[in-house]
Coordinates of C-alpha atoms and ligand atoms in Angstrom, one line a residue:
M1 CA 1.2 19.8 5.6
Q2 CA 0.6 16.4 5.3
Q3 CA 3.4 13.9 5.9
I4 CA 2.9 10.9 3.9
M5 CA 4.8 7.4 3.6
I6 CA 4.0 4.9 0.7
T7 CA 5.6 1.1 0.3
G8 CA 6.4 0.2 -3.3
S9 CA 6.9 3.4 -4.4
N10 CA 9.3 2.9 -7.4
R11 CA 6.9 1.8 -10.2
G12 CA 3.2 1.3 -10.8
I13 CA 0.4 2.4 -8.6
G14 CA 2.9 3.2 -6.0
L15 CA 5.1 5.8 -8.3
A16 CA 1.4 7.5 -9.5
L17 CA 0.6 7.7 -5.7
V18 CA 3.8 9.8 -5.1
K19 CA 3.4 12.5 -8.2
E20 CA -0.4 12.6 -7.3
H21 CA 0.0 13.9 -4.2
L22 CA 3.0 15.9 -5.3
Q23 CA 0.7 17.4 -7.6
R24 CA -1.9 18.5 -4.9
G25 CA 1.1 20.1 -3.1
D26 CA 1.8 20.7 1.0
V27 CA 3.0 17.4 1.4
Y28 CA 6.5 15.7 2.4
I29 CA 6.5 12.1 0.9
F30 CA 8.5 9.1 2.4
A31 CA 8.6 7.4 -1.1
T32 CA 9.8 3.8 0.1
C33 CA 11.2 1.2 -2.3
R34 CA 13.2 -2.2 -2.1
N35 CA 16.0 -0.3 -4.4
P36 CA 16.6 3.1 -4.2
D37 CA 19.8 2.9 -6.2
T38 CA 17.5 1.8 -9.6
A39 CA 14.4 3.7 -8.9
T40 CA 15.3 6.3 -11.4
D41 CA 11.6 7.8 -11.7
L42 CA 11.7 8.3 -7.8
Q43 CA 15.4 9.7 -8.1
T44 CA 14.0 12.2 -10.8
L45 CA 11.1 13.3 -8.7
A46 CA 13.2 13.6 -5.5
S47 CA 15.9 15.9 -7.3
E48 CA 12.7 18.1 -8.9
N49 CA 11.4 18.0 -5.1
P50 CA 13.9 18.3 -2.8
D51 CA 11.9 19.9 -0.2
A52 CA 9.3 17.4 -0.5
L53 CA 10.4 14.0 -1.0
T54 CA 12.8 11.4 0.5
I55 CA 13.6 7.9 -0.7
V56 CA 13.8 5.3 1.6
A57 CA 14.7 2.0 1.4
L58 CA 12.3 -0.8 2.5
D59 CA 11.9 -4.3 1.9
V60 CA 8.7 -4.8 3.5
N61 CA 9.5 -8.8 4.3
D62 CA 12.6 -7.6 6.0
S63 CA 12.5 -6.6 9.8
D64 CA 15.7 -5.2 9.7
S65 CA 15.0 -3.2 6.9
I66 CA 11.8 -1.9 8.4
E67 CA 13.6 -1.0 11.3
S68 CA 16.1 1.2 9.3
A69 CA 13.1 2.7 7.7
K70 CA 11.5 3.7 10.8
N71 CA 14.7 5.4 12.0
Q72 CA 15.3 7.1 9.1
V73 CA 11.9 8.5 8.7
A74 CA 11.9 9.3 12.7
S75 CA 15.1 11.1 12.2
Q76 CA 13.4 13.6 10.1
T77 CA 9.7 13.8 11.7
E78 CA 7.5 13.0 14.8
Q79 CA 4.6 12.3 12.6
L80 CA 3.2 10.2 10.2
D81 CA -0.1 11.7 8.7
L82 CA -0.8 8.8 6.0
L83 CA 0.7 5.2 5.4
I84 CA -0.3 3.9 2.2
N85 CA 0.9 0.0 2.3
N86 CA 0.7 -0.4 -1.3
A87 CA 3.7 -2.9 -2.0
G88 CA 2.3 -6.2 -3.0
I89 CA 2.8 -9.3 -5.2
F90 CA 0.8 -11.4 -8.0
P91 CA 2.6 -14.7 -9.1
R92 CA 3.1 -14.9 -12.5
T93 CA 3.0 -18.7 -12.7
P94 CA -0.4 -19.7 -12.5
E95 CA 0.6 -23.6 -13.3
N96 CA 2.0 -23.6 -9.8
E97 CA -1.2 -23.0 -8.4
A98 CA -3.1 -25.9 -9.7
L99 CA -4.1 -28.6 -7.7
G100 CA -1.2 -31.1 -7.0
K101 CA 1.4 -28.1 -7.6
M102 CA 1.0 -25.8 -4.4
T103 CA 3.6 -25.5 -1.8
H104 CA 4.0 -24.2 1.3
D105 CA 6.9 -22.0 0.1
A106 CA 5.2 -20.3 -2.6
L107 CA 2.0 -19.7 -1.0
G108 CA 3.6 -18.5 2.0
H109 CA 5.5 -16.1 -0.1
V110 CA 2.5 -14.2 -1.4
L111 CA 0.7 -14.4 2.2
M112 CA 3.9 -13.0 3.9
T113 CA 4.1 -9.9 1.2
N114 CA 0.6 -9.1 0.9
S115 CA -0.7 -9.7 4.4
V116 CA 1.7 -10.4 7.0
S117 CA 4.1 -7.4 5.8
P118 CA 1.5 -4.7 5.8
V119 CA 0.9 -5.8 9.7
I120 CA 4.5 -5.5 10.5
V121 CA 5.1 -2.3 8.6
T122 CA 2.1 -0.6 10.4
Q123 CA 3.2 -1.9 13.7
A124 CA 6.5 0.0 13.3
F125 CA 5.2 3.2 12.4
V126 CA 2.3 3.7 15.0
D127 CA 4.2 5.4 17.4
L128 CA 4.7 8.2 14.6
L129 CA 1.0 7.8 13.0
K130 CA 0.0 8.4 16.9
N131 CA 1.4 12.1 16.6
G132 CA -0.3 12.7 13.1
N133 CA -3.0 15.0 12.1
N134 CA -6.2 12.7 11.3
P135 CA -3.8 9.9 11.1
R136 CA -4.7 7.1 8.6
V137 CA -3.4 3.6 7.5
V138 CA -4.7 2.8 3.8
M139 CA -4.0 -0.7 2.5
V140 CA -4.0 -1.4 -1.1
S141 CA -5.7 -4.6 -1.2
S142 CA -8.1 -5.8 -4.6
Q143 CA -11.3 -6.9 -5.1
M144 CA -9.9 -10.2 -5.7
G145 CA -9.8 -10.3 -1.9
S146 CA -13.4 -10.0 -1.8
I147 CA -14.9 -13.5 -0.7
E148 CA -18.6 -12.6 -2.1
R149 CA -16.8 -12.2 -5.6
A150 CA -14.3 -14.8 -5.6
S151 CA -14.1 -17.8 -8.1
G152 CA -11.5 -20.3 -8.7
G153 CA -8.0 -19.6 -9.6
S154 CA -5.2 -17.3 -8.4
M155 CA -5.3 -19.0 -4.8
S156 CA -2.3 -17.1 -3.1
Y157 CA -3.4 -13.5 -4.5
R158 CA -6.7 -14.3 -3.6
V159 CA -6.0 -15.6 -0.1
S160 CA -3.7 -12.8 0.7
K161 CA -6.1 -10.0 -0.2
A162 CA -8.8 -11.5 1.9
A163 CA -6.5 -11.6 4.7
L164 CA -5.1 -8.2 4.2
N165 CA -8.7 -7.0 4.4
M166 CA -9.2 -8.7 7.8
V167 CA -5.9 -7.1 8.6
A168 CA -7.5 -3.9 8.1
K169 CA -10.3 -4.6 9.9
V170 CA -8.4 -6.1 12.9
L171 CA -6.1 -3.2 13.0
S172 CA -8.8 -0.6 12.7
G173 CA -10.1 -2.2 16.3
M174 CA -6.5 -1.9 17.5
L175 CA -5.5 1.3 16.6
S176 CA -8.8 3.2 17.1
P177 CA -8.1 4.4 20.8
Q178 CA -5.2 5.9 19.2
G179 CA -7.2 7.8 16.9
I180 CA -5.9 6.1 13.5
T181 CA -8.2 5.3 10.9
V182 CA -7.4 2.0 8.8
I183 CA -8.9 0.9 5.7
T184 CA -8.5 -1.3 2.9
T185 CA -9.0 -0.6 -0.9
H186 CA -9.6 -1.8 -4.4
P187 CA -7.4 0.5 -6.6
G188 CA -9.2 -0.7 -9.9
W189 CA -7.9 -2.5 -12.6
V190 CA -4.7 -0.6 -13.2
Q191 CA -2.2 -0.7 -16.0
T192 CA 0.8 -1.5 -14.5
D193 CA 3.3 -4.6 -14.6
M194 CA 0.9 -6.3 -12.3
G195 CA -2.3 -5.3 -14.3
G196 CA -1.1 -5.4 -17.5
S197 CA -1.8 -3.3 -20.7
S198 CA -5.3 -4.3 -21.3
A199 CA -6.6 -2.9 -17.6
T200 CA -9.1 -0.2 -17.6
L201 CA -7.4 2.5 -15.4
T202 CA -4.3 4.6 -15.8
P203 CA -2.2 4.6 -12.9
E204 CA -2.9 8.2 -12.6
Q205 CA -6.9 7.5 -12.5
S206 CA -6.2 5.0 -9.6
A207 CA -3.9 7.0 -7.7
S208 CA -6.2 10.1 -8.1
G209 CA -9.2 8.2 -6.7
L210 CA -7.2 6.5 -4.0
A211 CA -5.4 9.7 -3.2
T212 CA -9.1 11.5 -3.0
V213 CA -10.6 8.5 -0.6
S214 CA -7.3 8.9 1.7
A215 CA -7.8 12.6 1.9
N216 CA -11.6 12.5 2.9
L217 CA -11.4 9.8 5.5
T218 CA -12.5 10.2 9.0
S219 CA -12.7 8.1 11.9
A220 CA -16.3 7.3 10.9
D221 CA -14.7 5.2 8.0
T222 CA -12.4 3.1 10.1
G223 CA -12.7 -0.6 9.3
K224 CA -14.1 -0.1 5.8
F225 CA -13.4 -1.2 2.5
Y226 CA -13.6 1.4 -0.5
S227 CA -13.1 1.0 -4.2
Y228 CA -10.7 4.0 -5.8
D229 CA -13.7 5.7 -6.6
G230 CA -15.1 6.1 -3.1
S231 CA -17.9 3.3 -3.4
E232 CA -17.9 0.9 -0.7
M233 CA -16.9 -2.6 -1.8
P234 CA -18.4 -5.9 -0.8
W235 CA -16.5 -8.1 1.5
Ligands
LIG1 P1 3.5 -3.8 -9.4 O1 3.7 -2.8 -11.1 O2 3.9 -5.1 -10.0 O3 4.3 -3.0 -8.6 C1 4.3 -3.4 -7.0 C2 5.4 -2.7 -6.3 O4 5.4 -3.4 -4.8 C3 6.7 -2.7 -6.6 O5 7.1 -1.2 -6.7 C4 7.5 -3.6 -5.8 O6 9.0 -3.4 -6.0 C5 6.6 -3.6 -4.8 N1 6.9 -4.7 -3.7 C6 6.8 -6.0 -4.0 N2 7.3 -6.5 -3.0 C7 8.1 -5.7 -2.2 C8 8.6 -6.1 -1.0 N3 8.7 -7.2 -0.6 N4 9.1 -5.2 -0.3 C9 8.9 -3.8 -0.8 N5 8.0 -3.5 -2.1 C10 7.8 -4.6 -2.8 O7 2.0 -3.6 -9.0 P2 0.8 -2.4 -9.0 O8 -0.3 -2.6 -10.0 O9 1.5 -1.1 -8.8 O10 0.3 -2.9 -7.7 C11 0.6 -2.1 -6.4 C12 -0.6 -2.4 -5.4 O11 -1.9 -2.7 -6.0 C13 -0.2 -4.4 -5.1 O12 -0.5 -4.1 -3.9 C14 -1.4 -4.9 -5.5 O13 -1.9 -6.1 -5.4 C15 -2.6 -3.8 -5.8 N6 -3.5 -4.0 -7.1 C16 -3.2 -4.1 -8.3 C17 -4.1 -3.9 -9.4 C18 -3.8 -3.7 -10.6 O14 -4.4 -3.8 -11.6 N7 -2.5 -3.2 -11.0 C19 -5.5 -4.2 -8.8 C20 -5.7 -4.6 -7.8 C21 -4.7 -4.3 -6.7 P3 10.0 -3.7 -6.9 O15 10.0 -3.0 -8.1 O16 11.1 -3.7 -6.0 O17 9.5 -5.3 -7.3

């Protein structure tokens, strides 16, 4: 049985990843989200799958919350096989990212959530991952973090996802002696609150691709940047 933890799993791609892995079966999922009390879709899934799903409170920007989540997961298992760092934000105020409008606080908050917090979350769960079967860490990044494809606009998001890609690369080196594979991914353009209704993929299509990529990983993949369809992405 695979033991999986997913951040930001109350909606969007994270929720679809929970459903996809439940459908595939033989899993136990720690589905994390900021507010379990209002995570009604997750609550329904948990009541339908009491032997396969626990909801865990986790705000990835809060070190106390990370510590509590780690303690809750560690009270139920000694191992994690797959950690998916999915939680992320895309600022909805492009006017604040025009020249002359950018601030330390606004840019810093996006960097904190999308780039720094995945480091701190992964660090907290390394002890459980070390005990996992073919342990893997999957970052949900974006093609917008690809420097080769970058153009103007969306400063904070692009920078944060480029940094997340480097996080995956650096962690892949730090964690390979412990047998932990780390990759970064592009989930496609997906119909979620973030991606909008014009996006080309449903959350189910994206999650299915990401789950297949995650399932097929070996240590030879560590440090790579994959699309949801399994192709390699340009850095
Ligand atoms: P979404 O629908 O906006 O969902 C974002 C998720 O992240 C929510 O569950 C949200 O929780 C969670 N989150 C945000 N800040 C958090 C925090 N501090 N602590 C814990 N959870 C937090 O976005 P999505 O489209 O599913 O995106 C998921 C990931 O895919 C993101 O990393 C995003 O950058 C990436 N991505 C998406 C697309 C796309 O087209 N949709 C394309 C490329 C990459 P709350 O409900 O509490 O806010």
